Short mmCIF file of C-alpha atoms in Angstrom, two decimals:
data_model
loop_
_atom_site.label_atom_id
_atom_site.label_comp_id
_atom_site.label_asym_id
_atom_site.label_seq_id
_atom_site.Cartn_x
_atom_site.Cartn_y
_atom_site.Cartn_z
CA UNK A 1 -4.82 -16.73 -8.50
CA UNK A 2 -3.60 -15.74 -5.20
CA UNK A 3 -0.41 -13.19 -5.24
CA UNK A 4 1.76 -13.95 -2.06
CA UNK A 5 4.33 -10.70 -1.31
CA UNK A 6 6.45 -11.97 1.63
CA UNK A 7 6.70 -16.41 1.96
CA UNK A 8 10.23 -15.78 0.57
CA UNK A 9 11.21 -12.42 2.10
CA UNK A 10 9.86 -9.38 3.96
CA UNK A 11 8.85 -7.87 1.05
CA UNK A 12 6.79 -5.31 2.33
CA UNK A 13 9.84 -3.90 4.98
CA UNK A 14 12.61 -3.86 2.74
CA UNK A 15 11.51 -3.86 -0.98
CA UNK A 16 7.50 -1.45 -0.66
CA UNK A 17 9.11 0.74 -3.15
CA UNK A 18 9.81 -2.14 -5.65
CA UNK A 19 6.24 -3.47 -4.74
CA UNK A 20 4.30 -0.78 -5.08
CA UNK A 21 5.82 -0.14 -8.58
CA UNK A 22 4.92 -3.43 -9.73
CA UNK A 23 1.62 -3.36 -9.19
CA UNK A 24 1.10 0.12 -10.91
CA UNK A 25 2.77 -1.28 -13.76
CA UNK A 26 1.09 -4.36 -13.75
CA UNK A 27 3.25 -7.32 -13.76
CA UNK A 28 6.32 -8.82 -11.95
CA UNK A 29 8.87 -11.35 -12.42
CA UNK A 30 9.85 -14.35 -10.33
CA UNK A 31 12.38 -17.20 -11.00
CA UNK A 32 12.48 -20.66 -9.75
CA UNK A 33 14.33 -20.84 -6.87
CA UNK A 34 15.19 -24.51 -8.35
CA UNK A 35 15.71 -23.61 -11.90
CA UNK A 36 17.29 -19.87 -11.36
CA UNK A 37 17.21 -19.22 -15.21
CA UNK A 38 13.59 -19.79 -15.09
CA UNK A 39 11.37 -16.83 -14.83
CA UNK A 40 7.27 -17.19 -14.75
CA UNK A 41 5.81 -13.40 -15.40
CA UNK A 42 2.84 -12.71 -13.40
CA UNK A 43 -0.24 -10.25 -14.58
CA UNK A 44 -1.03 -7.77 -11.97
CA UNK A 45 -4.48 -6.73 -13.17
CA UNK A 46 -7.21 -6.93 -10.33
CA UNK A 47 -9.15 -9.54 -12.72
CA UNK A 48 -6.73 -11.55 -12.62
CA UNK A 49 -5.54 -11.99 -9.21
CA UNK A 50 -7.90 -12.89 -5.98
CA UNK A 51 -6.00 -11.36 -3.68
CA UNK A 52 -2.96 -10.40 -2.34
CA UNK A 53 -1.35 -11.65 0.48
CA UNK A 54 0.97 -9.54 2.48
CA UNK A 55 3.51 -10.76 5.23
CA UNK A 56 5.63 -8.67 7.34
CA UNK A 57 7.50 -8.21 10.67
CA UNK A 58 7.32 -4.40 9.97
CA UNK A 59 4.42 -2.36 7.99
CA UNK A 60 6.00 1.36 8.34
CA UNK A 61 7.68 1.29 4.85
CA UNK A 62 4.77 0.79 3.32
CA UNK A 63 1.78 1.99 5.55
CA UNK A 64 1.45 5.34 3.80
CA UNK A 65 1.18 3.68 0.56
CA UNK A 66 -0.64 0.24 1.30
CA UNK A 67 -3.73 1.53 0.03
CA UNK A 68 -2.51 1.81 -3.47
CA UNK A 69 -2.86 -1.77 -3.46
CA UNK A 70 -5.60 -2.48 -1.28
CA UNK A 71 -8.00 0.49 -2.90
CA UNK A 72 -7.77 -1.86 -6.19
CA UNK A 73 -7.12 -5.82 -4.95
CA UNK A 74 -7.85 -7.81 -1.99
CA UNK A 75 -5.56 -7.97 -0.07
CA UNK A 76 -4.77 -9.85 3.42
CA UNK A 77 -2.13 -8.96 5.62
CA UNK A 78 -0.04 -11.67 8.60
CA UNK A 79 1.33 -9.21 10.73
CA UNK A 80 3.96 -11.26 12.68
CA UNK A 81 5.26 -9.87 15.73
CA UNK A 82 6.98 -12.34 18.23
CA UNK A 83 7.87 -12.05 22.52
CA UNK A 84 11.85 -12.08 20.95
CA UNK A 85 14.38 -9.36 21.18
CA UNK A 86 17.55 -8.27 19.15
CA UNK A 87 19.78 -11.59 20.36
CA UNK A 88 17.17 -13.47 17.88
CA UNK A 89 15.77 -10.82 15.53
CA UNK A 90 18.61 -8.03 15.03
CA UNK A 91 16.56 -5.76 12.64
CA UNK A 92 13.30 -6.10 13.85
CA UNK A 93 11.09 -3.15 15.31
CA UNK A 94 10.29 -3.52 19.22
CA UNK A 95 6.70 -5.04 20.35
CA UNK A 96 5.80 -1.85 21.44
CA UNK A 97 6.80 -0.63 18.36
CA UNK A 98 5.26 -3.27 16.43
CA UNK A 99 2.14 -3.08 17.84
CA UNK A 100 1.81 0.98 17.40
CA UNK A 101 2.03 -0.01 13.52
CA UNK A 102 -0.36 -2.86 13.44
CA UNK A 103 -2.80 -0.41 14.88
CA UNK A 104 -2.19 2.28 12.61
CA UNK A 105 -2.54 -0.52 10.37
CA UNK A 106 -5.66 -2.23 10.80
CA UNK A 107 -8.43 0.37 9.92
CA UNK A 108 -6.68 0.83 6.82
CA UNK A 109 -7.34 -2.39 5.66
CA UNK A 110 -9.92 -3.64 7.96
CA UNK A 111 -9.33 -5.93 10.68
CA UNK A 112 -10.94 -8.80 9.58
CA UNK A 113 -8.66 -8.64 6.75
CA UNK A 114 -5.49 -8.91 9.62
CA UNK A 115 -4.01 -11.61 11.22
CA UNK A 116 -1.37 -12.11 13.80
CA UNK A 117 1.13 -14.34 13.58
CA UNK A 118 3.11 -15.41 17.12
CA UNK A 119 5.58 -17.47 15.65
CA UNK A 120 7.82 -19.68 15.74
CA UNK A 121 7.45 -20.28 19.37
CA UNK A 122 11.24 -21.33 20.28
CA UNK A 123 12.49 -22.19 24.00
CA UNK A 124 15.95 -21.18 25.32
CA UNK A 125 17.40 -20.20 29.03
CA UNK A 126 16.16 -16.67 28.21
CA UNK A 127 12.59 -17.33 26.36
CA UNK A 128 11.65 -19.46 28.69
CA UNK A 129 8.01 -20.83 28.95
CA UNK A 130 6.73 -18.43 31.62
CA UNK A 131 8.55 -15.59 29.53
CA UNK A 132 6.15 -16.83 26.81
CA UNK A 133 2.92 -16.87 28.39
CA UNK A 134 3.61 -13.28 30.29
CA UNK A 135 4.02 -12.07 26.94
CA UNK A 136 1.52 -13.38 25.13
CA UNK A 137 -0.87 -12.35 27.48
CA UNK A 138 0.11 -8.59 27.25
CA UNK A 139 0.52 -8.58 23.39
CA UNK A 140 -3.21 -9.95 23.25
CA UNK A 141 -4.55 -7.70 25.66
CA UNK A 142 -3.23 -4.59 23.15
CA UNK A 143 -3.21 -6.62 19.95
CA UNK A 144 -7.02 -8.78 19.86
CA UNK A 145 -9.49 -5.60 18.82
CA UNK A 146 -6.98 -4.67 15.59
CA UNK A 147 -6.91 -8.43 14.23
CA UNK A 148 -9.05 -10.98 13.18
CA UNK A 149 -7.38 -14.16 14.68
CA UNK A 150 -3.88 -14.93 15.69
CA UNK A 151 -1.58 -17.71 14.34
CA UNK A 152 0.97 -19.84 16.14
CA UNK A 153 3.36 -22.44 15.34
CA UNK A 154 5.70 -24.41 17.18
CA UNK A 155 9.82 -24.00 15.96
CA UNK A 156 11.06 -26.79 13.62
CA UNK A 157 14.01 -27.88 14.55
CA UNK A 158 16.48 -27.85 10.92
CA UNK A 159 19.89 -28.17 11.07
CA UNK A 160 20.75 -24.78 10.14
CA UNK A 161 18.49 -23.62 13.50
CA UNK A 162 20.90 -25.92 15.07
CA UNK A 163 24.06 -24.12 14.17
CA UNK A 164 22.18 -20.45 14.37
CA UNK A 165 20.86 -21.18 17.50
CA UNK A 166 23.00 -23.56 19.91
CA UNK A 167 21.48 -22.54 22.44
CA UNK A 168 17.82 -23.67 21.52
CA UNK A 169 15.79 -26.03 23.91
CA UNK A 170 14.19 -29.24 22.27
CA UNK A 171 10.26 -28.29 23.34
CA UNK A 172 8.85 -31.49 24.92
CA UNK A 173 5.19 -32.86 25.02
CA UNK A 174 5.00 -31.40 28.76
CA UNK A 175 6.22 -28.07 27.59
CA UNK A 176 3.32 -27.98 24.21
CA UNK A 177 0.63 -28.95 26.59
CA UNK A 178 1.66 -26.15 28.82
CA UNK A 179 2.34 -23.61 26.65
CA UNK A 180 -1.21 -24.97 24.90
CA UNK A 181 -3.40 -24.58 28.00
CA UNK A 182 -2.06 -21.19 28.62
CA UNK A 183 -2.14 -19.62 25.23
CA UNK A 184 -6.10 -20.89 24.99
CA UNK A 185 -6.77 -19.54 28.21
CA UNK A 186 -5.43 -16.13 27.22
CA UNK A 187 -6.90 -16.10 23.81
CA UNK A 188 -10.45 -16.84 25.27
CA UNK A 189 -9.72 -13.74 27.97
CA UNK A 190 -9.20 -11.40 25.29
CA UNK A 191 -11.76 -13.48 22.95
CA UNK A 192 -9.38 -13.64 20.50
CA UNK A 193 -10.09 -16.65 17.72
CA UNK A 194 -6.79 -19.23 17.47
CA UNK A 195 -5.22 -21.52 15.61
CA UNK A 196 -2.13 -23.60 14.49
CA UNK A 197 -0.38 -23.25 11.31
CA UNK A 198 1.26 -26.05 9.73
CA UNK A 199 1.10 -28.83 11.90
CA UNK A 200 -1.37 -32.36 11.98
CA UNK A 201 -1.79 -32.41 15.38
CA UNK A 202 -5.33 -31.25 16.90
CA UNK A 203 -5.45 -29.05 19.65
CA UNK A 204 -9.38 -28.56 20.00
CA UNK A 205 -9.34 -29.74 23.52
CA UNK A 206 -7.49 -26.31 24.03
CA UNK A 207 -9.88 -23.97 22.31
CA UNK A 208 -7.24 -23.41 19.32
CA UNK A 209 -8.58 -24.18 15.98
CA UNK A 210 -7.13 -26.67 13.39
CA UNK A 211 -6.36 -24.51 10.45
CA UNK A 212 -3.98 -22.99 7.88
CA UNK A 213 -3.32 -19.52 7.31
CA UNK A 214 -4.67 -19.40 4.23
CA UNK A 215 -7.56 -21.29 3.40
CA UNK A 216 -11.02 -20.98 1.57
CA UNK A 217 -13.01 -20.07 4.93
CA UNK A 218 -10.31 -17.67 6.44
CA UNK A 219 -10.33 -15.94 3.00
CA UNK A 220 -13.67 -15.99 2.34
CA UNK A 221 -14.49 -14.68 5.78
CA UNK A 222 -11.88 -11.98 5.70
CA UNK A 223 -13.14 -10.87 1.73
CA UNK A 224 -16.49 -11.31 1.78
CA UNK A 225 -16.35 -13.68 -1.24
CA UNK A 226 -16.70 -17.49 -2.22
CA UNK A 227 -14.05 -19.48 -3.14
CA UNK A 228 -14.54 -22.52 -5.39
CA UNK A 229 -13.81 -25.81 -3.45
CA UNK A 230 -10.14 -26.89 -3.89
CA UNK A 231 -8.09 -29.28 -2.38
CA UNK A 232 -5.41 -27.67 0.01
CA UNK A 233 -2.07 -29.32 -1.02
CA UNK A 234 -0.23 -26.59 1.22
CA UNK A 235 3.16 -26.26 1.32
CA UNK A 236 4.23 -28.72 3.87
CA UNK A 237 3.31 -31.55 5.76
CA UNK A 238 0.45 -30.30 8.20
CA UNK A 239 -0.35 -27.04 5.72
CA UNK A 240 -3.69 -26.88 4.29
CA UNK A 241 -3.17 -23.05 2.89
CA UNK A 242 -4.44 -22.51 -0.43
CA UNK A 243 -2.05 -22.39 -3.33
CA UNK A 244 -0.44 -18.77 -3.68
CA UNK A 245 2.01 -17.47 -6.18
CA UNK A 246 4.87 -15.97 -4.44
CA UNK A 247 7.01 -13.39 -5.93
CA UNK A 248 9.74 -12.44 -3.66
CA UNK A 249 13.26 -14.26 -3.62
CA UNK A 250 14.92 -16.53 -1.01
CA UNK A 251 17.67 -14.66 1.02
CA UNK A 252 17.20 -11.50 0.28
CA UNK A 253 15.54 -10.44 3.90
CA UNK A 254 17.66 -8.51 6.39
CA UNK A 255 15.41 -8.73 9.31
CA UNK A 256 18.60 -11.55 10.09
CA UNK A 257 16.27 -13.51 12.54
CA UNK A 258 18.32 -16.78 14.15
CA UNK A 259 15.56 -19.38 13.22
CA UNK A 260 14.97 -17.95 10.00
CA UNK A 261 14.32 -20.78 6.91
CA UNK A 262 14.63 -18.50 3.89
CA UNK A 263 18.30 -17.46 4.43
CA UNK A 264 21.56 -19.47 4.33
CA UNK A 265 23.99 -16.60 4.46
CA UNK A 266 23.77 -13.48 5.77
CA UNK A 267 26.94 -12.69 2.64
CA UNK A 268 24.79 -13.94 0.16
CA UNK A 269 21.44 -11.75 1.76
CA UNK A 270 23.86 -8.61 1.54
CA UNK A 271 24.91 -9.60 -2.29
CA UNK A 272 21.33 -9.89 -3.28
CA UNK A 273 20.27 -6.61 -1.54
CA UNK A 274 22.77 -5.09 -3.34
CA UNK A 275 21.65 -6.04 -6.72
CA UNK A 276 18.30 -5.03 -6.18
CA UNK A 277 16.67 -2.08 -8.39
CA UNK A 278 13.65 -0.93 -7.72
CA UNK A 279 12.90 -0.22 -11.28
CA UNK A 280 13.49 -4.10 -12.13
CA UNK A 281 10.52 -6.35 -12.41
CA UNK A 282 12.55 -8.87 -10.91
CA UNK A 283 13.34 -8.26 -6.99
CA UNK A 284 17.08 -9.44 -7.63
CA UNK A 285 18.94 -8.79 -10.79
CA UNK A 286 17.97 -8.21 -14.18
CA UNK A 287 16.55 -11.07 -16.59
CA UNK A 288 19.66 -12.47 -18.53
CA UNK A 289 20.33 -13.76 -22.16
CA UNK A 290 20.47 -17.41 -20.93
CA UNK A 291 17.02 -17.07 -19.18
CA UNK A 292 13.62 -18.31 -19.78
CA UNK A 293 10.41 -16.34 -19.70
CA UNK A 294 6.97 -17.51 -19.21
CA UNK A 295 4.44 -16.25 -18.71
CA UNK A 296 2.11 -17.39 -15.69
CA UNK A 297 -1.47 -19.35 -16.74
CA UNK A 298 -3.44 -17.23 -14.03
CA UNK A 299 -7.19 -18.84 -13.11
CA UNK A 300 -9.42 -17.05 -10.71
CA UNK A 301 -10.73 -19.23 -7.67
CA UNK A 302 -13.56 -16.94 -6.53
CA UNK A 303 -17.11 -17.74 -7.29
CA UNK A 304 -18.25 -14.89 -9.10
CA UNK A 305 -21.26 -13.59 -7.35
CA UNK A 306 -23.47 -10.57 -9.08
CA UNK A 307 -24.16 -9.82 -5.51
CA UNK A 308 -20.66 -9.14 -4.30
CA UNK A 309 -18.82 -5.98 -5.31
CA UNK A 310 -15.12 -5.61 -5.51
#
């Protein structure tokens, strides 16, 4: 089973104390976000899960500490950092900033084990595409010897974006194929590997991969392990990431970024924050009388090799 930290929430900014503490204890709980009163308990005992996947706009909370985690699991950490300033992501460090910490970061863990994510890529009066492609260039210059490959996605346009964003540009096939020739020109400068995350379209004829974030091969490159052969159901339409278990909480992140998909209210964020111990094994609230516990049927999907050492 596969352990994912931060699909739901920046986990790892916001919450490292809470995480850390569940993984020295052992387990965590998660509820439904479609039945709330529904809790699955997840074993955090390093036979039990493959790996753990981290996701974060900022590593500092946690970089003192991250090897806790990764001195006992796998782990594999998206490090997203994005050409957007405070008009779009309020609480988010700088790029220089950013990039200082993903540096710190990567011989930590390793950089194979690293990724960065440029996304979503969004087009307004201000982020225009020539603003994109400037910046992309100099965040791959600095960023390409500390990761292993960089992610990239194009903005989906949801009706909430709509109303958070007015001022958002519909991207048209003229502006993709621009915006594609240029960021596979720069990643083959800096020979940095590519690819697209949720999305059916091929861009080969650009050097960027077809791929998903997390699949067998990227994990089993980044690890150094086999995983068993699995169909990759994703997420979404386009995602081919294997399945993960995630155990953070829908608006509870306070990075307050505009074409965020995880929060609906920036009221309801604060609420949740507020309820949040860091001594609970849930990330919000305590478990109530009227709620149901599980407790999580957790199968590895590594081929166990007497070859390869943990």
């Amino acid at each position: 089973m596969i352990i994912n930290t931060g699909g739901r929430t920046d986990t790892v900014n916001y919450y490292s104390d809470w995480l850390l503490k569940r993984f020295e204890e052992g387990y965590v709980y998660a509820r439904n976000p479609l039945f709330p009163n529904h809790i699955t308990c997840y074993n955090l005992e390093p036979s039990l899960v493959d790996c753990v996947i981290f996701c974060s706009k900022n590593y500092s909370p946690i970089l003192a500490d991250i090897q806790r985690i990764s001195d006992r699991f796998h782990v594999f950490c998206h490090y997203t950092i994005t050409p957007y300033d405070k008009d779009i992501e309020p609480s988010v460090p700088s790029i220089e900033d950013s990039i200082k910490i993903l540096i710190k970061l990567s011989p930590k863990i390793g950089r194979e084990k690293v990724a960065w994510r440029y996304d979503p890529i969004l087009l307004t009066d201000k982020y225009t595409i020539a603003h994109h492609l400037q910046i992309f260039d100099y965040m791959a210059s600095q960023i390409s010897p500390y990761v292993s490959f960089c992610i990239f996605s194009f903005v989906e346009m949801h009706k909430h974006i709509r109303t958070s964003m007015p001022d958002l540009l519909p991207i048209k096939e003229i502006d993709k194929e621009i915006l594609l020739q240029g960021i596979g020109k720069i990643a083959q400068k800096y020979k940095l590997r590519i690819q697209t995350c949720g999305t059916k379209e091929n861009y080969q004829q650009y050097g960027i991969e077809v791929s998903g974030c997390m699949t067998t091969t990227n994990l089993s490159n980044a690890l150094g392990c086999q995983f068993k052969n699995m169909a990759h159901k994703g997420t979404r339409i386009g995602c081919s990431c294997m399945p993960t278990r995630d155990i953070g909480a829908y608006n509870t992140c306070l990075n307050g970024c505009k074409y965020c998909y995880a929060n609906k209210r920036t009221e309801i964020t604060y609420k949740n924050y507020k309820e949040h111990d860091p001594n609970s094994p849930l990330l919000v609230g305590y478990v109530q009388p009227t709620d149901i516990l599980k407790h999580s049927v957790q199968k590895s999907f590594i081929i166990k090799d007497k070859n390869f050492l943990l």
